XYZ file of C-alpha atoms in Angstrom:
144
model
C 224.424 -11.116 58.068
C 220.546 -11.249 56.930
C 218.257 -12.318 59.772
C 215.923 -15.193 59.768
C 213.743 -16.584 62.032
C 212.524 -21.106 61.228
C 209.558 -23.060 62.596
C 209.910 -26.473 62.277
C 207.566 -29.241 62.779
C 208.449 -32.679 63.846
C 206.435 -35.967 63.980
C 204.247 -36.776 67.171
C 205.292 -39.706 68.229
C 208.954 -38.208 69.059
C 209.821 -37.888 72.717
C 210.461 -34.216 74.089
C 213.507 -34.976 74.333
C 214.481 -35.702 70.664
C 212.667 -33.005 69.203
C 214.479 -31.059 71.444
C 217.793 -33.089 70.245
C 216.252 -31.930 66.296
C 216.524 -27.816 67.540
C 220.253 -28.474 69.034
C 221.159 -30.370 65.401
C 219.520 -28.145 63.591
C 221.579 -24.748 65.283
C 224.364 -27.143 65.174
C 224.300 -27.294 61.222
C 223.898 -23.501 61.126
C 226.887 -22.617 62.955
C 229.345 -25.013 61.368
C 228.244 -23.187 57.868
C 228.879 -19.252 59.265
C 225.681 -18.868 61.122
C 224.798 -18.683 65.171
C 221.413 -19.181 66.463
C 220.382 -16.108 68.542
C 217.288 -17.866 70.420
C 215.433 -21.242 69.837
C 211.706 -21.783 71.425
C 210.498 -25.339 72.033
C 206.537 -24.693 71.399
C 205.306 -28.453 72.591
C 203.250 -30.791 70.556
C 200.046 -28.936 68.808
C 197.245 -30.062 66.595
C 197.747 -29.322 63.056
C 195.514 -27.497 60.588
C 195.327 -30.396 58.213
C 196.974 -34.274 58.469
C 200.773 -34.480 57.225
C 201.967 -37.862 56.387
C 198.869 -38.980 58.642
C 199.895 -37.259 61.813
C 197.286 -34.972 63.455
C 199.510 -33.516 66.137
C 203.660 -32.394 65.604
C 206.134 -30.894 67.842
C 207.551 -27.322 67.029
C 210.223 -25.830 67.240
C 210.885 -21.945 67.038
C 214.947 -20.793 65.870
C 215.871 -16.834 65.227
C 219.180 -17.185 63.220
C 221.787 -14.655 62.033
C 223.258 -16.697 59.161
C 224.175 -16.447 55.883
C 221.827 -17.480 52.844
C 223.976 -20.654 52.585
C 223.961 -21.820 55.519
C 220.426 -21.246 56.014
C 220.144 -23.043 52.381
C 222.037 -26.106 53.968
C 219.983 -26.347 56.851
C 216.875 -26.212 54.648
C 218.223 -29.409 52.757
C 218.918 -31.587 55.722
C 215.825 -30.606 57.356
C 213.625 -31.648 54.538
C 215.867 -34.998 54.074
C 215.707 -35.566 57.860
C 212.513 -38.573 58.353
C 211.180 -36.717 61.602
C 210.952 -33.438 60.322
C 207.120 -33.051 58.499
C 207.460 -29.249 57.461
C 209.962 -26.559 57.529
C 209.314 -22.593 56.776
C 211.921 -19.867 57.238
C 211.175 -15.998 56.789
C 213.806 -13.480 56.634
C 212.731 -10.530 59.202
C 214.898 -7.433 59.241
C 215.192 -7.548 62.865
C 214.686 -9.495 66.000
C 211.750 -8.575 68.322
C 212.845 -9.071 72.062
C 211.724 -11.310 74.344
C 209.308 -14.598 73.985
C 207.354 -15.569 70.652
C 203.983 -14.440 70.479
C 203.328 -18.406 70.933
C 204.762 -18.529 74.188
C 202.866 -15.283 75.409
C 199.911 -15.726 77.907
C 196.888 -14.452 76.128
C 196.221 -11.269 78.948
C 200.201 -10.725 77.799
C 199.361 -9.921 74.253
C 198.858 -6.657 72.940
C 195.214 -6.044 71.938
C 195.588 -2.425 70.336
C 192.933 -0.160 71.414
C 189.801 -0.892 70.436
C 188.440 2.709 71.295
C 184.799 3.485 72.208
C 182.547 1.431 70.371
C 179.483 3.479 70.986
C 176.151 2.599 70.806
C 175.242 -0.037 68.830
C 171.553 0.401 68.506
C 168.668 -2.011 68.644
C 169.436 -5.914 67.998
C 169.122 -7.241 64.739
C 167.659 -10.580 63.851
C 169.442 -13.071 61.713
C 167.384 -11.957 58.413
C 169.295 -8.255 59.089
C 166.120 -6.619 59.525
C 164.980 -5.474 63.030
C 161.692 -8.101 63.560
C 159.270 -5.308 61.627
C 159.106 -7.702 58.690
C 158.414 -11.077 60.985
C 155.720 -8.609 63.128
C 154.040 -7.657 59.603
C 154.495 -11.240 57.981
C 152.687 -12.776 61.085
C 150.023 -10.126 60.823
C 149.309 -11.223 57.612
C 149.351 -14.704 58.777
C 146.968 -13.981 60.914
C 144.314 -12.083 58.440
């Protein structure tokens, strides 16, 4: 079965509690239709990007899923019907990575990549991009 992984998003002024309830209803609705949820993450409330339905803040929710398209379909429907529920996006990912989100990392967790040497970086530049010998010959002139 395909693999998919859902972030939901939830109205603020929900308990923890019932958007927790939302994930177990939501994983509830994928395994009656074929599917089993593999992992779910409860992320907390967080600010949003941009107001939805006038709510700065939401709670949300993180589900990796082995399901078939219709069941995924089906939970897709109810989710967008469902009054709490603000925003829904599932991505199909050809496999699942192991362990926590990259949300529930710590930052000194994370992977940075190597950054390699990044040499010398020369003399300071000024916000014009030049390197202050225009300013030094504009206030000469100034001066004269």
């Amino acid at each position: 079965m395909p693999l998919y992984e859902h972030v939901l998003i939830a109205r603020q002024d929900l308990s923890n509690t019932q958007a927790e309830g939302l994930i177990e209803h939501f994983s509830t609705v994928l395994a009656d239709n074929g599917g089993k949820v593999v992992e779910n993450e409860y992320w907390g409330v967080r600010t949003l990007a941009y107001k939805i339905n006038k709510n700065r803040k939401g709670h949300y929710a993180f589900l990796r899923s082995d399901a078939p398209s219709a069941a995924v379909q089906e939970m897709e429907r109810l989710a967008r019907l469902h009054d709490d529920v603000m925003r829904v996006l599932t991505v199909r990912v050809d496999e699942h990575k192991e362990g926590p989100s990259i949300q529930m990392q710590k930052r000194d967790e994370r992977e940075r990549g190597d950054r390699g040497d990044r040499g010398d970086r020369g003399e300071r530049r000024d916000r014009d991009g030049d390197r202050g010998e225009r300013r030094e010959r504009r206030d000469r002139d100034d001066r004269n």
